[in-house]
Amino acid sequence: MDEHQSLLNEQTAYYRARAPEYDQWFLRRGRYDRGSEANADWFAEVTAVRMALSHFHPDGDVLELACGTGLWTQQLLASARRITAVDASPEMLALNRERLHSPAVRYIQADLFAWKPEERFDAVFFSFWLSHVPPEQFDAFWNMVAGSLKPGGRVFFIDSKYEPSSTARDHRLGDPDDDSILRRLNDGSEFRIIKIFHKPEDLRKRLDGLGWTADIRQTPHYFLYGEAKRAS
Ligand SMILES: C[S@@+](CC[C@H](N)C(=O)[O-])C[C@H]1O[C@@H](n2cnc3c(N)ncnc32)[C@H](O)[C@@H]1O
């Protein structure tokens, strides 16, 4: 197996093992608790992104890629008629199902680097996933997203800004231009994964080159988020 595939396998293994402790990151608990001031910034910025998603109003048939434990699937459910939620990790999918208990959500366990949609959607959503797509697969990933959309379909995505306090106290972010990062679980086990900190303007230009019109924004410290649609 080549080095690239083994890094992708390690990334999948990391998220499978991390599933039961994943929400600690989002909820700023344990190793992710950065003190009241930084936590308050975090939660205020989460609220700002949640408001932007609410304003985007993902309705109709929605596809969520790399859905994880359902921290955002739950919000999609407020406006979507039906959600198809895809993730490689059965552990993540089980937690998502437990959180939502919704007949409106269909789950698919699949590797997004091999998966092809069998239908088209009104909206595609992915959070904290694009940063884990290796540069070599960036174009193919966005082409797969394009192939998932009905005519006039829209995309909303959220991702991380380069900010040391966004991750655990025992993680080092490394150089902002590195493509991979070392992550640790609560039991001390270590995994190397892809992590790319996209810069909004570079990302917008890159998407423009692939035939997308994107509007990308950022919160003061932690998040970037964007809407994209096929340029007409
Ligand atoms: C950073 S988490 C984001 C989860 C969720 N979107 C959220 O914001 O809470 C990344 C997710 O990608 C999934 N994942 C990792 N590699 C994958 C792959 N090759 N195909 C599909 N999902 C993958 C993981 O299982 C995990 O749920």
Tab-separated table of C-alpha atoms and ligand atoms in Angstrom:
chain	number	residue	atom	x	y	z
A	1	MET	CA	0.000	0.000	0.000
A	2	ASP	CA	1.366	3.472	-0.805
A	3	GLU	CA	2.084	6.125	1.812
A	4	HIS	CA	-0.850	8.261	0.735
A	5	GLN	CA	-3.387	5.459	1.150
A	6	SER	CA	-1.889	4.442	4.477
A	7	LEU	CA	-2.295	8.037	5.756
A	8	LEU	CA	-5.954	7.998	4.644
A	9	ASN	CA	-6.441	4.654	6.404
A	10	GLU	CA	-4.862	6.066	9.556
A	11	GLN	CA	-7.227	9.043	9.347
A	12	THR	CA	-10.260	6.733	9.124
A	13	ALA	CA	-8.935	4.617	12.002
A	14	TYR	CA	-8.404	7.769	14.077
A	15	TYR	CA	-12.006	8.907	13.688
A	16	ARG	CA	-13.362	5.411	14.388
A	17	ALA	CA	-11.387	5.314	17.648
A	18	ARG	CA	-12.223	8.934	18.483
A	19	ALA	CA	-15.975	8.614	17.980
A	20	PRO	CA	-16.936	8.178	21.677
A	21	GLU	CA	-14.830	11.189	22.715
A	22	TYR	CA	-15.404	13.329	19.598
A	23	ASP	CA	-17.948	15.709	21.100
A	24	GLN	CA	-15.508	16.763	23.847
A	25	TRP	CA	-13.745	18.854	21.207
A	26	PHE	CA	-16.892	20.650	20.155
A	27	LEU	CA	-18.164	21.090	23.723
A	28	ARG	CA	-14.738	22.258	24.994
A	29	ARG	CA	-14.443	19.544	27.639
A	30	GLY	CA	-11.447	17.661	29.053
A	31	ARG	CA	-8.276	18.296	27.012
A	32	TYR	CA	-10.207	20.753	24.806
A	33	ASP	CA	-11.208	23.066	27.658
A	34	ARG	CA	-9.145	26.225	26.994
A	35	GLY	CA	-10.474	28.329	29.865
A	36	SER	CA	-13.556	30.464	30.182
A	37	GLU	CA	-12.512	33.304	27.888
A	38	ALA	CA	-11.433	31.148	24.929
A	39	ASN	CA	-14.404	28.823	25.459
A	40	ALA	CA	-16.784	31.800	25.410
A	41	ASP	CA	-15.258	32.945	22.085
A	42	TRP	CA	-15.632	29.426	20.727
A	43	PHE	CA	-19.315	29.134	21.641
A	44	ALA	CA	-20.099	32.636	20.365
A	45	GLU	CA	-18.487	31.736	17.037
A	46	VAL	CA	-20.352	28.409	16.872
A	47	THR	CA	-23.568	30.417	17.326
A	48	ALA	CA	-22.566	32.768	14.489
A	49	VAL	CA	-21.951	29.815	12.159
A	50	ARG	CA	-25.198	28.146	13.222
A	51	MET	CA	-27.037	31.377	12.373
A	52	ALA	CA	-25.374	31.493	8.935
A	53	LEU	CA	-26.440	27.896	8.283
A	54	SER	CA	-29.939	28.683	9.419
A	55	HIS	CA	-30.025	31.630	7.031
A	56	PHE	CA	-28.771	29.390	4.184
A	57	HIS	CA	-31.814	27.209	4.985
A	58	PRO	CA	-30.848	23.754	3.695
A	59	ASP	CA	-34.244	22.444	2.615
A	60	GLY	CA	-35.514	19.604	0.433
A	61	ASP	CA	-33.213	16.585	0.021
A	62	VAL	CA	-29.939	17.235	1.822
A	63	LEU	CA	-26.706	15.246	1.599
A	64	GLU	CA	-24.345	15.457	4.571
A	65	LEU	CA	-20.810	14.226	3.937
A	66	ALA	CA	-18.696	12.995	6.884
A	67	CYS	CA	-21.634	13.509	9.233
A	68	GLY	CA	-19.858	12.406	12.430
A	69	THR	CA	-21.839	12.209	15.664
A	70	GLY	CA	-24.621	14.493	14.399
A	71	LEU	CA	-23.632	17.851	15.917
A	72	TRP	CA	-24.713	19.473	12.641
A	73	THR	CA	-27.060	16.765	11.299
A	74	GLN	CA	-29.392	17.798	14.103
A	75	GLN	CA	-29.508	21.345	12.808
A	76	LEU	CA	-30.013	20.196	9.199
A	77	LEU	CA	-33.056	18.267	10.373
A	78	ALA	CA	-34.789	21.523	11.278
A	79	SER	CA	-35.143	22.517	7.609
A	80	ALA	CA	-34.445	19.422	5.455
A	81	ARG	CA	-37.217	17.129	4.240
A	82	ARG	CA	-34.812	14.197	4.062
A	83	ILE	CA	-31.135	13.794	4.925
A	84	THR	CA	-28.661	11.287	3.538
A	85	ALA	CA	-25.748	11.159	5.977
A	86	VAL	CA	-22.501	9.523	4.854
A	87	ASP	CA	-19.500	8.606	6.996
A	88	ALA	CA	-16.786	5.947	6.916
A	89	SER	CA	-17.040	5.224	10.633
A	90	PRO	CA	-19.760	2.855	11.871
A	91	GLU	CA	-19.102	4.198	15.386
A	92	MET	CA	-19.829	7.782	14.274
A	93	LEU	CA	-22.954	6.670	12.405
A	94	ALA	CA	-24.246	4.802	15.472
A	95	LEU	CA	-23.802	7.900	17.663
A	96	ASN	CA	-25.495	10.049	15.051
A	97	ARG	CA	-28.450	7.657	14.842
A	98	GLU	CA	-28.719	7.605	18.662
A	99	ARG	CA	-28.675	11.396	18.841
A	100	LEU	CA	-31.305	11.982	16.154
A	101	HIS	CA	-33.623	8.973	16.213
A	102	SER	CA	-35.160	10.310	13.007
A	103	PRO	CA	-36.859	8.430	10.179
A	104	ALA	CA	-35.951	11.406	7.957
A	105	VAL	CA	-32.257	10.468	8.066
A	106	ARG	CA	-30.792	7.678	5.950
A	107	TYR	CA	-27.275	6.562	6.868
A	108	ILE	CA	-24.632	5.295	4.473
A	109	GLN	CA	-21.306	3.898	5.630
A	110	ALA	CA	-18.826	4.669	2.854
A	111	ASP	CA	-15.364	5.932	2.078
A	112	LEU	CA	-15.914	9.353	0.524
A	113	PHE	CA	-12.840	8.955	-1.653
A	114	ALA	CA	-14.546	6.064	-3.441
A	115	TRP	CA	-18.257	6.840	-2.981
A	116	LYS	CA	-20.469	8.039	-5.831
A	117	PRO	CA	-23.960	9.389	-5.163
A	118	GLU	CA	-26.819	7.483	-6.773
A	119	GLU	CA	-29.208	10.420	-6.637
A	120	ARG	CA	-29.166	14.204	-6.661
A	121	PHE	CA	-29.745	16.600	-3.784
A	122	ASP	CA	-30.987	20.137	-3.256
A	123	ALA	CA	-28.134	20.887	-0.867
A	124	VAL	CA	-24.850	19.326	0.198
A	125	PHE	CA	-23.358	20.063	3.620
A	126	PHE	CA	-20.027	19.146	5.177
A	127	SER	CA	-18.409	20.416	8.347
A	128	PHE	CA	-14.779	19.955	9.363
A	129	TRP	CA	-14.296	17.613	6.419
A	130	LEU	CA	-12.699	19.667	3.648
A	131	SER	CA	-9.566	20.133	5.765
A	132	HIS	CA	-9.175	16.332	5.762
A	133	VAL	CA	-9.343	16.013	1.971
A	134	PRO	CA	-5.790	15.642	0.663
A	135	PRO	CA	-4.679	18.144	-1.998
A	136	GLU	CA	-4.458	15.337	-4.582
A	137	GLN	CA	-8.139	14.564	-4.058
A	138	PHE	CA	-9.458	18.130	-3.794
A	139	ASP	CA	-10.647	18.414	-7.419
A	140	ALA	CA	-12.158	14.918	-7.475
A	141	PHE	CA	-13.961	15.642	-4.197
A	142	TRP	CA	-15.553	18.834	-5.534
A	143	ASN	CA	-16.471	17.087	-8.798
A	144	MET	CA	-18.232	14.415	-6.748
A	145	VAL	CA	-20.084	17.201	-4.894
A	146	ALA	CA	-21.064	18.763	-8.241
A	147	GLY	CA	-22.369	15.379	-9.366
A	148	SER	CA	-24.489	15.143	-6.183
A	149	LEU	CA	-26.437	18.323	-6.859
A	150	LYS	CA	-29.722	18.866	-8.636
A	151	PRO	CA	-29.668	21.817	-11.062
A	152	GLY	CA	-29.532	24.964	-8.921
A	153	GLY	CA	-28.339	22.934	-5.904
A	154	ARG	CA	-26.283	24.596	-3.204
A	155	VAL	CA	-23.391	23.733	-0.888
A	156	PHE	CA	-22.669	24.906	2.662
A	157	PHE	CA	-19.446	23.989	4.417
A	158	ILE	CA	-17.685	24.799	7.664
A	159	ASP	CA	-14.052	24.289	8.588
A	160	SER	CA	-11.270	25.213	10.966
A	161	LYS	CA	-9.074	28.278	10.932
A	162	TYR	CA	-5.473	27.942	12.035
A	163	GLU	CA	-5.841	28.724	15.740
A	164	PRO	CA	-3.843	26.797	18.371
A	165	SER	CA	-6.608	26.971	21.003
A	166	SER	CA	-9.066	25.217	18.681
A	167	THR	CA	-7.510	21.858	19.423
A	168	ALA	CA	-6.559	19.867	22.546
A	169	ARG	CA	-4.050	21.268	25.032
A	170	ASP	CA	-1.662	18.401	24.194
A	171	HIS	CA	-1.812	18.909	20.410
A	172	ARG	CA	0.638	21.046	18.488
A	173	LEU	CA	-0.699	22.627	15.327
A	174	GLY	CA	2.666	22.729	13.561
A	175	ASP	CA	3.288	24.837	10.508
A	176	PRO	CA	0.136	26.330	8.909
A	177	ASP	CA	1.283	25.051	5.507
A	178	ASP	CA	1.784	21.421	6.594
A	179	ASP	CA	-0.657	18.944	5.087
A	180	SER	CA	-0.716	16.524	8.003
A	181	ILE	CA	-0.852	16.672	11.773
A	182	LEU	CA	-0.370	14.357	14.761
A	183	ARG	CA	-3.486	13.769	16.862
A	184	ARG	CA	-3.809	12.060	20.236
A	185	LEU	CA	-6.744	10.382	21.912
A	186	ASN	CA	-7.564	10.450	25.628
A	187	ASP	CA	-5.712	7.129	26.099
A	188	GLY	CA	-2.540	8.655	24.606
A	189	SER	CA	-2.642	6.719	21.321
A	190	GLU	CA	-1.389	8.738	18.366
A	191	PHE	CA	-2.492	9.005	14.740
A	192	ARG	CA	-1.291	11.056	11.802
A	193	ILE	CA	-4.083	12.604	9.733
A	194	ILE	CA	-4.498	15.107	6.890
A	195	LYS	CA	-5.265	18.632	8.096
A	196	ILE	CA	-5.219	21.530	5.678
A	197	PHE	CA	-5.988	25.028	6.859
A	198	HIS	CA	-7.556	26.609	3.815
A	199	LYS	CA	-7.284	30.356	3.447
A	200	PRO	CA	-10.615	31.831	2.362
A	201	GLU	CA	-9.395	33.796	-0.649
A	202	ASP	CA	-7.168	30.977	-1.982
A	203	LEU	CA	-10.028	28.529	-1.530
A	204	ARG	CA	-12.453	30.809	-3.328
A	205	LYS	CA	-10.081	31.148	-6.292
A	206	ARG	CA	-9.462	27.413	-6.418
A	207	LEU	CA	-13.213	26.742	-6.441
A	208	ASP	CA	-13.693	29.397	-9.096
A	209	GLY	CA	-11.200	27.474	-11.267
A	210	LEU	CA	-13.350	24.354	-10.848
A	211	GLY	CA	-16.523	26.135	-11.954
A	212	TRP	CA	-17.972	27.131	-8.571
A	213	THR	CA	-19.088	30.490	-7.272
A	214	ALA	CA	-18.286	30.595	-3.574
A	215	ASP	CA	-18.833	33.088	-0.809
A	216	ILE	CA	-16.472	32.273	2.061
A	217	ARG	CA	-16.534	33.999	5.437
A	218	GLN	CA	-14.765	33.606	8.727
A	219	THR	CA	-15.382	34.120	12.407
A	220	PRO	CA	-12.745	36.049	14.375
A	221	HIS	CA	-10.746	33.059	15.677
A	222	TYR	CA	-12.010	29.609	14.903
A	223	PHE	CA	-14.076	28.954	11.815
A	224	LEU	CA	-14.423	29.531	8.131
A	225	TYR	CA	-17.690	28.770	6.416
A	226	GLY	CA	-18.969	29.148	2.938
A	227	GLU	CA	-21.730	28.733	0.445
A	228	ALA	CA	-21.049	27.538	-3.075
A	229	LYS	CA	-23.007	26.828	-6.196
A	230	ARG	CA	-22.137	25.921	-9.753
A	231	ALA	CA	-21.306	29.010	-11.782
A	232	SER	CA	-23.989	29.381	-14.429
B	1	LIG	C1	-13.700	16.135	11.876
B	1	LIG	S1	-14.952	14.896	11.808
B	1	LIG	C2	-16.364	15.881	11.349
B	1	LIG	C3	-17.666	15.291	11.795
B	1	LIG	C4	-18.888	16.177	11.610
B	1	LIG	N1	-18.998	16.641	10.257
B	1	LIG	C5	-18.850	17.344	12.560
B	1	LIG	O1	-18.641	18.474	12.136
B	1	LIG	O2	-19.044	17.124	13.763
B	1	LIG	C6	-14.528	14.056	10.330
B	1	LIG	C7	-15.466	12.916	9.973
B	1	LIG	O3	-15.018	12.337	8.742
B	1	LIG	C8	-15.176	10.934	8.796
B	1	LIG	N2	-14.259	10.333	7.837
B	1	LIG	C9	-12.917	10.221	7.920
B	1	LIG	N3	-12.420	9.664	6.801
B	1	LIG	C10	-13.482	9.407	5.999
B	1	LIG	C11	-13.634	8.860	4.691
B	1	LIG	N4	-12.582	8.466	4.000
B	1	LIG	N5	-14.873	8.746	4.167
B	1	LIG	C12	-15.955	9.164	4.888
B	1	LIG	N6	-15.879	9.707	6.105
B	1	LIG	C13	-14.655	9.833	6.658
B	1	LIG	C14	-14.878	10.595	10.230
B	1	LIG	O4	-15.385	9.323	10.593
B	1	LIG	C15	-15.527	11.764	10.977
B	1	LIG	O5	-16.851	11.480	11.316
